[in-house]
mmCIF file of C-alpha atoms (C1' of nucleotides) in Angstrom:
data_model
loop_
_atom_site.group_PDB
_atom_site.id
_atom_site.type_symbol
_atom_site.label_atom_id
_atom_site.label_comp_id
_atom_site.label_asym_id
_atom_site.label_seq_id
_atom_site.Cartn_x
_atom_site.Cartn_y
_atom_site.Cartn_z
ATOM 1 C CA MET A 1 147.761 109.848 106.497
ATOM 2 C CA GLU A 2 145.218 108.728 109.082
ATOM 3 C CA HIS A 3 142.651 110.545 106.990
ATOM 4 C CA ARG A 4 143.825 109.164 103.678
ATOM 5 C CA LYS A 5 143.851 105.650 105.093
ATOM 6 C CA LEU A 6 140.203 105.814 106.138
ATOM 7 C CA ASN A 7 139.135 107.037 102.728
ATOM 8 C CA GLU A 8 141.002 104.169 101.088
ATOM 9 C CA ILE A 9 139.177 101.765 103.366
ATOM 10 C CA ILE A 10 135.887 103.348 102.378
ATOM 11 C CA GLU A 11 136.730 102.975 98.679
ATOM 12 C CA THR A 12 137.619 99.323 99.175
ATOM 13 C CA TYR A 13 134.525 98.737 101.281
ATOM 14 C CA THR A 14 132.116 100.267 98.778
ATOM 15 C CA SER A 15 133.601 98.681 95.672
ATOM 16 C CA SER A 16 133.876 95.250 97.316
ATOM 17 C CA MET A 17 130.375 95.399 98.743
ATOM 18 C CA ASN A 18 128.977 96.426 95.378
ATOM 19 C CA GLU A 19 130.807 93.667 93.567
ATOM 20 C CA VAL A 20 129.756 91.034 96.106
ATOM 21 C CA ASN A 21 126.143 92.117 95.777
ATOM 22 C CA ARG A 22 126.218 92.076 91.984
ATOM 23 C CA ARG A 23 127.908 88.704 91.746
ATOM 24 C CA VAL A 24 125.781 87.038 94.399
ATOM 25 C CA ASN A 25 122.737 88.427 92.630
ATOM 26 C CA VAL A 26 123.861 86.878 89.345
ATOM 27 C CA LEU A 27 124.417 83.522 91.069
ATOM 28 C CA MET A 28 121.006 83.736 92.706
ATOM 29 C CA ASN A 29 119.325 84.491 89.398
ATOM 30 C CA GLU A 30 121.059 81.636 87.632
ATOM 31 C CA GLN A 31 120.937 78.966 90.300
ATOM 32 C CA VAL A 32 118.534 79.839 93.093
ATOM 33 C CA HIS A 33 115.516 81.986 92.223
ATOM 34 C CA GLN A 34 114.852 80.794 88.745
ATOM 35 C CA GLU A 35 111.305 81.899 88.073
ATOM 36 C CA LEU A 36 111.383 84.631 90.752
ATOM 37 C CA THR A 37 113.036 88.042 90.979
ATOM 38 C CA THR A 38 115.459 88.774 93.799
ATOM 39 C CA ASP A 39 112.903 90.932 95.596
ATOM 40 C CA GLN A 40 110.200 88.320 95.251
ATOM 41 C CA PHE A 41 112.521 85.659 96.617
ATOM 42 C CA SER A 42 113.381 87.902 99.589
ATOM 43 C CA THR A 43 109.724 88.568 100.325
ATOM 44 C CA LEU A 44 108.779 84.896 100.130
ATOM 45 C CA ARG A 45 111.747 84.019 102.326
ATOM 46 C CA PHE A 46 110.590 86.510 104.940
ATOM 47 C CA LEU A 47 107.114 85.027 104.728
ATOM 48 C CA GLN A 48 108.525 81.516 105.028
ATOM 49 C CA LYS A 49 109.999 82.441 108.411
ATOM 50 C CA LYS A 50 107.397 84.889 109.729
ATOM 51 C CA GLN A 51 104.066 83.763 108.314
ATOM 52 C CA PRO A 52 101.369 84.620 108.951
ATOM 53 C CA CYS A 53 102.286 88.294 108.739
ATOM 54 C CA THR A 54 100.896 91.535 107.329
ATOM 55 C CA SER A 55 101.777 93.876 104.485
ATOM 56 C CA SER A 56 102.960 96.383 107.053
ATOM 57 C CA ASP A 57 105.389 93.840 108.495
ATOM 58 C CA ILE A 58 106.918 93.370 105.053
ATOM 59 C CA ALA A 59 107.043 97.115 104.398
ATOM 60 C CA HIS A 60 108.852 97.596 107.695
ATOM 61 C CA GLU A 61 111.244 94.701 107.136
ATOM 62 C CA PHE A 62 112.377 95.994 103.759
ATOM 63 C CA SER A 63 112.066 99.737 104.473
ATOM 64 C CA ILE A 64 109.610 100.338 101.627
ATOM 65 C CA GLY A 65 106.119 101.838 101.463
ATOM 66 C CA LYS A 66 102.949 99.820 101.867
ATOM 67 C CA SER A 67 101.880 100.501 98.292
ATOM 68 C CA ALA A 68 105.060 98.856 97.011
ATOM 69 C CA VAL A 69 104.187 95.797 99.076
ATOM 70 C CA THR A 70 100.650 95.707 97.703
ATOM 71 C CA ALA A 71 102.016 95.671 94.143
ATOM 72 C CA GLN A 72 104.455 92.897 94.868
ATOM 73 C CA VAL A 73 101.999 90.797 96.854
ATOM 74 C CA ASN A 74 99.483 91.154 94.015
ATOM 75 C CA ARG A 75 101.936 89.579 91.566
ATOM 76 C CA LEU A 76 102.723 86.717 93.928
ATOM 77 C CA TYR A 77 99.045 86.229 94.757
ATOM 78 C CA GLU A 78 98.130 86.010 91.075
ATOM 79 C CA ARG A 79 100.781 83.359 90.642
ATOM 80 C CA GLY A 80 99.244 81.332 93.447
ATOM 81 C CA LEU A 81 102.234 81.583 95.791
ATOM 82 C CA ILE A 82 100.628 83.658 98.557
ATOM 83 C CA ASP A 83 97.335 83.473 100.451
ATOM 84 C CA ARG A 84 95.418 86.448 101.840
ATOM 85 C CA LYS A 85 93.093 86.104 104.806
ATOM 86 C CA ARG A 86 91.268 88.858 106.656
ATOM 87 C CA ASP A 87 91.430 88.907 110.431
ATOM 88 C CA GLN A 88 87.924 88.219 111.769
ATOM 89 C CA ASP A 89 88.359 90.408 114.842
ATOM 90 C CA ASP A 90 89.979 93.400 113.105
ATOM 91 C CA ARG A 91 88.839 93.423 109.504
ATOM 92 C CA ARG A 92 91.396 96.032 108.457
ATOM 93 C CA ILE A 93 94.173 93.482 108.812
ATOM 94 C CA VAL A 94 95.078 91.006 106.052
ATOM 95 C CA TYR A 95 97.250 88.062 107.009
ATOM 96 C CA LEU A 96 99.634 86.815 104.349
ATOM 97 C CA SER A 97 100.997 83.282 104.166
ATOM 98 C CA LEU A 98 102.524 80.910 101.648
ATOM 99 C CA THR A 99 100.283 78.551 99.698
ATOM 100 C CA ALA A 100 101.316 74.904 99.436
ATOM 101 C CA GLU A 101 102.892 75.749 96.088
ATOM 102 C CA GLY A 102 104.708 78.745 97.550
ATOM 103 C CA LYS A 103 105.946 76.639 100.435
ATOM 104 C CA LYS A 104 107.316 73.974 98.125
ATOM 105 C CA LEU A 105 108.974 76.538 95.873
ATOM 106 C CA MET A 106 110.691 78.124 98.855
ATOM 107 C CA GLU A 107 111.822 74.816 100.325
ATOM 108 C CA ASP A 108 113.549 74.055 97.026
ATOM 109 C CA GLY A 109 114.916 77.587 96.793
ATOM 110 C CA THR A 110 116.267 77.523 100.331
ATOM 111 C CA GLN A 111 118.070 74.265 99.661
ATOM 112 C CA LYS A 112 119.598 75.707 96.495
ATOM 113 C CA LEU A 113 120.610 78.822 98.414
ATOM 114 C CA TYR A 114 122.377 76.666 101.001
ATOM 115 C CA ASP A 115 124.130 74.703 98.249
ATOM 116 C CA VAL A 116 125.316 77.758 96.326
ATOM 117 C CA LEU A 117 126.383 79.914 99.278
ATOM 118 C CA GLY A 118 127.732 76.872 101.108
ATOM 119 C CA ASP A 119 130.176 76.198 98.271
ATOM 120 C CA ILE A 120 131.419 79.757 98.489
ATOM 121 C CA LEU A 121 131.648 80.088 102.253
ATOM 122 C CA LEU A 122 133.461 76.740 102.557
ATOM 123 C CA GLU A 123 136.480 78.376 100.940
ATOM 124 C CA PHE A 124 136.985 80.264 104.198
ATOM 125 C CA ASP A 125 138.283 78.458 107.251
ATOM 126 C CA SER A 126 135.857 78.375 110.144
ATOM 127 C CA ASN A 127 137.675 80.989 112.260
ATOM 128 C CA GLU A 128 137.788 83.411 109.393
ATOM 129 C CA ILE A 129 134.125 83.011 108.586
ATOM 130 C CA GLU A 130 133.173 83.360 112.238
ATOM 131 C CA THR A 131 135.119 86.615 112.553
ATOM 132 C CA PHE A 132 133.673 87.920 109.312
ATOM 133 C CA ILE A 133 130.097 87.169 110.314
ATOM 134 C CA GLN A 134 130.623 88.768 113.724
ATOM 135 C CA SER A 135 131.899 91.967 112.102
ATOM 136 C CA LEU A 136 128.943 91.925 109.750
ATOM 137 C CA GLU A 137 126.577 91.625 112.708
ATOM 138 C CA LYS A 138 128.369 94.457 114.472
ATOM 139 C CA LEU A 139 127.942 96.586 111.364
ATOM 140 C CA VAL A 140 124.219 95.861 111.457
ATOM 141 C CA ARG A 141 124.043 96.900 115.124
ATOM 142 C CA ILE A 142 125.863 100.159 114.410
ATOM 143 C CA LEU A 143 123.564 100.943 111.510
ATOM 144 C CA ARG A 144 120.503 100.202 113.647
ATOM 145 C CA GLU A 145 121.664 102.577 116.357
ATOM 146 C CA ASN A 146 122.379 105.296 113.825
ATOM 147 C CA MET B 1 125.920 69.257 113.252
ATOM 148 C CA GLU B 2 128.658 70.440 110.892
ATOM 149 C CA HIS B 3 125.885 70.749 108.325
ATOM 150 C CA ARG B 4 123.472 72.597 110.560
ATOM 151 C CA LYS B 5 126.205 75.027 111.550
ATOM 152 C CA LEU B 6 126.932 76.023 107.959
ATOM 153 C CA ASN B 7 123.276 76.642 107.244
ATOM 154 C CA GLU B 8 123.014 78.858 110.305
ATOM 155 C CA ILE B 9 125.988 80.843 109.043
ATOM 156 C CA ILE B 10 124.300 81.203 105.669
ATOM 157 C CA GLU B 11 121.134 82.475 107.330
ATOM 158 C CA THR B 12 123.094 85.008 109.353
ATOM 159 C CA TYR B 13 125.138 86.022 106.328
ATOM 160 C CA THR B 14 122.120 86.608 104.073
ATOM 161 C CA SER B 15 120.000 88.434 106.624
ATOM 162 C CA SER B 16 122.887 90.634 107.775
ATOM 163 C CA MET B 17 123.994 91.435 104.241
ATOM 164 C CA ASN B 18 120.444 92.344 103.283
ATOM 165 C CA GLU B 19 120.007 94.558 106.315
ATOM 166 C CA VAL B 20 123.360 96.300 105.775
ATOM 167 C CA ASN B 21 122.449 96.982 102.150
ATOM 168 C CA ARG B 22 119.025 98.334 103.026
ATOM 169 C CA ARG B 23 120.257 100.569 105.819
ATOM 170 C CA VAL B 24 123.265 101.878 103.916
ATOM 171 C CA ASN B 25 120.956 102.589 101.007
ATOM 172 C CA VAL B 26 118.653 104.620 103.254
ATOM 173 C CA LEU B 27 121.633 106.593 104.590
ATOM 174 C CA MET B 28 122.904 107.209 101.075
ATOM 175 C CA ASN B 29 119.493 108.441 99.951
ATOM 176 C CA GLU B 30 119.139 110.766 102.902
ATOM 177 C CA GLN B 31 122.667 112.104 103.201
ATOM 178 C CA VAL B 32 124.757 111.339 100.115
ATOM 179 C CA HIS B 33 122.939 111.079 96.767
ATOM 180 C CA GLN B 34 120.243 113.609 97.312
ATOM 181 C CA GLU B 35 119.023 114.358 93.792
ATOM 182 C CA LEU B 36 120.344 111.054 92.367
ATOM 183 C CA THR B 37 119.226 107.446 92.649
ATOM 184 C CA THR B 38 121.597 104.812 94.019
ATOM 185 C CA ASP B 39 122.199 103.383 90.552
ATOM 186 C CA GLN B 40 122.841 106.801 89.058
ATOM 187 C CA PHE B 41 125.295 107.599 91.830
ATOM 188 C CA SER B 42 127.110 104.305 91.205
ATOM 189 C CA THR B 43 127.326 104.954 87.478
ATOM 190 C CA LEU B 44 128.634 108.482 87.949
ATOM 191 C CA ARG B 45 131.120 107.221 90.504
ATOM 192 C CA PHE B 46 132.391 104.654 88.036
ATOM 193 C CA LEU B 47 132.667 107.386 85.411
ATOM 194 C CA GLN B 48 134.456 109.639 87.884
ATOM 195 C CA LYS B 49 137.208 107.048 88.190
ATOM 196 C CA LYS B 50 137.251 105.566 84.692
ATOM 197 C CA GLN B 51 136.305 108.366 82.326
ATOM 198 C CA PRO B 52 136.397 108.494 79.415
ATOM 199 C CA CYS B 53 134.716 105.112 79.023
ATOM 200 C CA THR B 54 132.007 103.500 76.897
ATOM 201 C CA SER B 55 128.484 102.198 77.482
ATOM 202 C CA SER B 56 129.832 98.693 77.141
ATOM 203 C CA ASP B 57 132.321 99.306 79.953
ATOM 204 C CA ILE B 58 129.469 100.348 82.220
ATOM 205 C CA ALA B 59 127.331 97.384 81.159
ATOM 206 C CA HIS B 60 130.200 95.045 81.953
ATOM 207 C CA GLU B 61 131.007 96.727 85.270
ATOM 208 C CA PHE B 62 127.455 96.406 86.568
ATOM 209 C CA SER B 63 126.520 93.134 84.824
ATOM 210 C CA ILE B 64 123.583 94.655 82.953
ATOM 211 C CA GLY B 65 122.626 94.867 79.273
ATOM 212 C CA LYS B 66 123.673 97.680 76.997
ATOM 213 C CA SER B 67 120.076 98.826 76.536
ATOM 214 C CA ALA B 68 119.766 99.395 80.262
ATOM 215 C CA VAL B 69 122.873 101.566 80.130
ATOM 216 C CA THR B 70 121.504 103.592 77.224
ATOM 217 C CA ALA B 71 118.370 104.363 79.217
ATOM 218 C CA GLN B 72 120.289 105.411 82.282
ATOM 219 C CA VAL B 73 122.861 107.456 80.370
ATOM 220 C CA ASN B 74 120.026 109.233 78.543
ATOM 221 C CA ARG B 75 118.590 110.423 81.828
ATOM 222 C CA LEU B 76 121.966 111.649 83.070
ATOM 223 C CA TYR B 77 122.739 113.244 79.707
ATOM 224 C CA GLU B 78 119.441 115.126 79.724
ATOM 225 C CA ARG B 79 120.292 116.441 83.164
ATOM 226 C CA GLY B 80 123.597 117.753 81.871
ATOM 227 C CA LEU B 81 125.766 115.500 84.026
ATOM 228 C CA ILE B 82 127.324 113.382 81.256
ATOM 229 C CA ASP B 83 128.986 114.186 77.928
ATOM 230 C CA ARG B 84 128.904 111.959 74.823
ATOM 231 C CA LYS B 85 131.623 112.135 72.200
ATOM 232 C CA ARG B 86 132.057 109.876 69.165
ATOM 233 C CA ASP B 87 135.472 108.368 68.484
ATOM 234 C CA GLN B 88 136.781 109.894 65.253
ATOM 235 C CA ASP B 89 138.692 106.748 64.231
ATOM 236 C CA ASP B 90 135.945 104.228 65.020
ATOM 237 C CA ARG B 91 132.648 106.014 64.751
ATOM 238 C CA ARG B 92 130.718 103.177 66.378
ATOM 239 C CA ILE B 93 132.213 104.049 69.743
ATOM 240 C CA VAL B 94 130.797 106.758 72.029
ATOM 241 C CA TYR B 95 132.996 107.986 74.856
ATOM 242 C CA LEU B 96 131.226 109.032 78.038
ATOM 243 C CA SER B 97 132.600 111.495 80.557
ATOM 244 C CA LEU B 98 131.374 113.795 83.307
ATOM 245 C CA THR B 99 130.481 117.387 82.504
ATOM 246 C CA ALA B 100 131.801 120.117 84.792
ATOM 247 C CA GLU B 101 128.475 119.996 86.612
ATOM 248 C CA GLY B 102 128.651 116.205 86.911
ATOM 249 C CA LYS B 103 132.206 116.431 88.200
ATOM 250 C CA LYS B 104 131.267 118.954 90.857
ATOM 251 C CA LEU B 105 128.225 116.946 91.943
ATOM 252 C CA MET B 106 130.366 113.849 92.340
ATOM 253 C CA GLU B 107 133.114 115.634 94.251
ATOM 254 C CA ASP B 108 130.512 116.791 96.758
ATOM 255 C CA GLY B 109 128.904 113.348 96.802
ATOM 256 C CA THR B 110 132.193 111.575 97.370
ATOM 257 C CA GLN B 111 133.003 113.836 100.309
ATOM 258 C CA LYS B 112 129.589 113.167 101.822
ATOM 259 C CA LEU B 113 130.091 109.436 101.266
ATOM 260 C CA TYR B 114 133.402 109.613 103.134
ATOM 261 C CA ASP B 115 131.789 111.528 105.976
ATOM 262 C CA VAL B 116 128.834 109.188 106.371
ATOM 263 C CA LEU B 117 130.667 105.884 105.998
ATOM 264 C CA GLY B 118 133.638 107.231 107.939
ATOM 265 C CA ASP B 119 131.435 107.828 110.988
ATOM 266 C CA ILE B 120 130.218 104.253 110.807
ATOM 267 C CA LEU B 121 133.521 102.533 110.152
ATOM 268 C CA LEU B 122 135.232 104.497 112.933
ATOM 269 C CA GLU B 123 133.211 102.483 115.429
ATOM 270 C CA PHE B 124 135.420 99.518 114.580
ATOM 271 C CA ASP B 125 138.992 99.420 115.814
ATOM 272 C CA SER B 126 141.562 99.420 113.051
ATOM 273 C CA ASN B 127 142.510 95.737 113.358
ATOM 274 C CA GLU B 128 138.914 94.680 113.175
ATOM 275 C CA ILE B 129 138.201 96.802 110.132
ATOM 276 C CA GLU B 130 141.352 95.573 108.396
ATOM 277 C CA THR B 131 140.372 91.947 108.944
ATOM 278 C CA PHE B 132 136.833 92.590 107.815
ATOM 279 C CA ILE B 133 137.921 94.335 104.611
ATOM 280 C CA GLN B 134 140.375 91.546 103.840
ATOM 281 C CA SER B 135 137.666 88.920 104.178
ATOM 282 C CA LEU B 136 135.408 91.000 101.974
ATOM 283 C CA GLU B 137 138.122 91.165 99.326
ATOM 284 C CA LYS B 138 138.648 87.420 99.584
ATOM 285 C CA LEU B 139 134.929 86.925 99.061
ATOM 286 C CA VAL B 140 135.165 89.024 95.899
ATOM 287 C CA ARG B 141 138.074 86.897 94.621
ATOM 288 C CA ILE B 142 136.174 83.673 95.263
ATOM 289 C CA LEU B 143 133.110 85.010 93.478
ATOM 290 C CA ARG B 144 135.231 86.106 90.518
ATOM 291 C CA GLU B 145 136.787 82.669 90.185
ATOM 292 C CA ASN B 146 133.394 80.997 90.378
ATOM 293 C "C1'" DT C 1 133.200 93.085 47.543
ATOM 294 C "C1'" DA C 2 130.169 90.464 50.309
ATOM 295 C "C1'" DT C 3 129.720 88.908 54.878
ATOM 296 C "C1'" DA C 4 130.822 88.903 60.003
ATOM 297 C "C1'" DA C 5 131.236 91.266 63.960
ATOM 298 C "C1'" DT C 6 130.829 95.197 66.939
ATOM 299 C "C1'" DA C 7 128.799 99.492 69.402
ATOM 300 C "C1'" DG C 8 125.075 101.516 70.482
ATOM 301 C "C1'" DT C 9 119.925 102.621 70.167
ATOM 302 C "C1'" DT C 10 114.985 101.708 70.005
ATOM 303 C "C1'" DC C 11 110.976 99.221 71.214
ATOM 304 C "C1'" DA C 12 107.744 96.529 73.873
ATOM 305 C "C1'" DC C 13 107.295 94.619 77.988
ATOM 306 C "C1'" DC C 14 107.770 93.794 83.032
ATOM 307 C "C1'" DC C 15 109.112 94.766 88.006
ATOM 308 C "C1'" DA C 16 109.960 98.001 91.924
ATOM 309 C "C1'" DT C 17 109.223 102.206 94.132
ATOM 310 C "C1'" DT C 18 107.107 106.691 95.772
ATOM 311 C "C1'" DA C 19 103.534 109.911 97.193
ATOM 312 C "C1'" DA C 20 98.986 111.289 97.475
ATOM 313 C "C1'" DA C 21 94.253 110.227 97.617
ATOM 314 C "C1'" DC C 22 91.135 106.880 98.826
ATOM 315 C "C1'" DT C 23 88.107 102.907 101.404
ATOM 316 C "C1'" DA C 24 87.092 100.444 105.217
ATOM 317 C "C1'" DT C 25 87.498 99.652 109.805
ATOM 318 C "C1'" DT C 26 88.553 100.343 114.694
ATOM 319 C "C1'" DC C 27 89.741 103.321 118.642
ATOM 320 C "C1'" DA C 28 89.099 107.058 121.775
ATOM 321 C "C1'" DT C 29 86.907 111.081 123.788
ATOM 322 C "C1'" DT C 30 83.425 113.474 125.007
ATOM 323 C "C1'" DA D 1 76.366 106.306 121.568
ATOM 324 C "C1'" DA D 2 78.280 109.638 118.175
ATOM 325 C "C1'" DT D 3 81.939 111.817 116.138
ATOM 326 C "C1'" DG D 4 86.580 112.441 114.898
ATOM 327 C "C1'" DA D 5 91.246 110.477 114.783
ATOM 328 C "C1'" DA D 6 94.079 106.690 113.793
ATOM 329 C "C1'" DT D 7 95.152 102.456 111.371
ATOM 330 C "C1'" DA D 8 95.553 98.813 107.440
ATOM 331 C "C1'" DG D 9 95.568 98.315 103.111
ATOM 332 C "C1'" DT D 10 94.534 99.612 98.061
ATOM 333 C "C1'" DT D 11 94.513 102.482 93.908
ATOM 334 C "C1'" DT D 12 96.533 105.572 90.758
ATOM 335 C "C1'" DA D 13 99.976 108.216 88.230
ATOM 336 C "C1'" DA D 14 104.570 108.908 87.724
ATOM 337 C "C1'" DT D 15 109.593 107.584 87.552
ATOM 338 C "C1'" DG D 16 113.524 104.498 87.326
ATOM 339 C "C1'" DG D 17 115.629 100.153 86.214
ATOM 340 C "C1'" DG D 18 115.885 95.842 83.747
ATOM 341 C "C1'" DT D 19 115.525 92.251 79.625
ATOM 342 C "C1'" DG D 20 115.697 90.653 74.879
ATOM 343 C "C1'" DA D 21 114.978 91.190 70.128
ATOM 344 C "C1'" DA D 22 115.257 93.955 66.186
ATOM 345 C "C1'" DC D 23 117.485 97.662 64.253
ATOM 346 C "C1'" DT D 24 121.281 101.280 62.373
ATOM 347 C "C1'" DA D 25 125.727 102.422 61.547
ATOM 348 C "C1'" DT D 26 130.247 101.286 61.218
ATOM 349 C "C1'" DT D 27 134.425 98.440 60.891
ATOM 350 C "C1'" DA D 28 136.873 94.043 60.150
ATOM 351 C "C1'" DT D 29 137.649 89.948 57.494
ATOM 352 C "C1'" DA D 30 137.791 86.313 54.074
#
DNA sequence: TATAATAGTTCACCCATTAAACTATTCATT
DNA sequence: AATGAATAGTTTAATGGGTGAACTATTATA
């Protein structure tokens, strides 16, 4: 019974998480990203907060290899959304930052993100959302310690 | 102030959700899927519960096109994990189900999933987890109604 | 019977990822 | 100061996942 209960919770957790991710992704594609993929939007959003940063920072943030970052940055660079600049003291390092166009795109995108997710989260009362977010943060801490 | 608060919640929500997804994905790759990708594991898990079902069912479940399902099912079919069987009354329809090998793989995988996620979720007390799951389910309902 | 609709596949194209080999540069030890 | 190790990033080849349009085969309908 104790055992069965936990497995039911796990089933509910996985199916709900998957469905939330899929549906949020659809909303993002339709109303937020527009001309970007989800991964590109995530990378530019990281850059928006942490620029200037390096390829290695991005690889670490998203738990992917550096060659995957190179490929993605190349696409964004060719579209004029990202700048590359070599460090003058350590010429191995390349600093990445948003171009003016990239910055503008992400300001619009962030606003749309706030609008779309805001509509959804406003259907919770503020205690409920606070509790939910705290549990989510706890889950992150547990996973980090793992 | 009310406005700023909501946007902070959205930032916390998105970054936590992303980090949970990434870290759970890493755990799944290391300890649960093994010889499968995350998407393949999800598809086989759906099949495990809903077999026999069609390509269109899978496309609908995961919000992807039928051609994407064909590609994925081909790979699983070639590995001997999925069976295809035409409906004798309506020969347009192809029913998909797990082979014996697929079934065994997924029984093992499901047990590993329970072990890995069980360890994590047990760090919450049962009230906390219940509340969290309920909010997650509410989020799903809101997204469905959207 | 001719036309619509449906289920699934194929094709051409793109994005994301890995792993190994590589270039260029800097660091560290002798 | 020279050499060998470490670091940052790129290239390449391969795989998986996705879209959308065109296609085949089959069934439903008017």
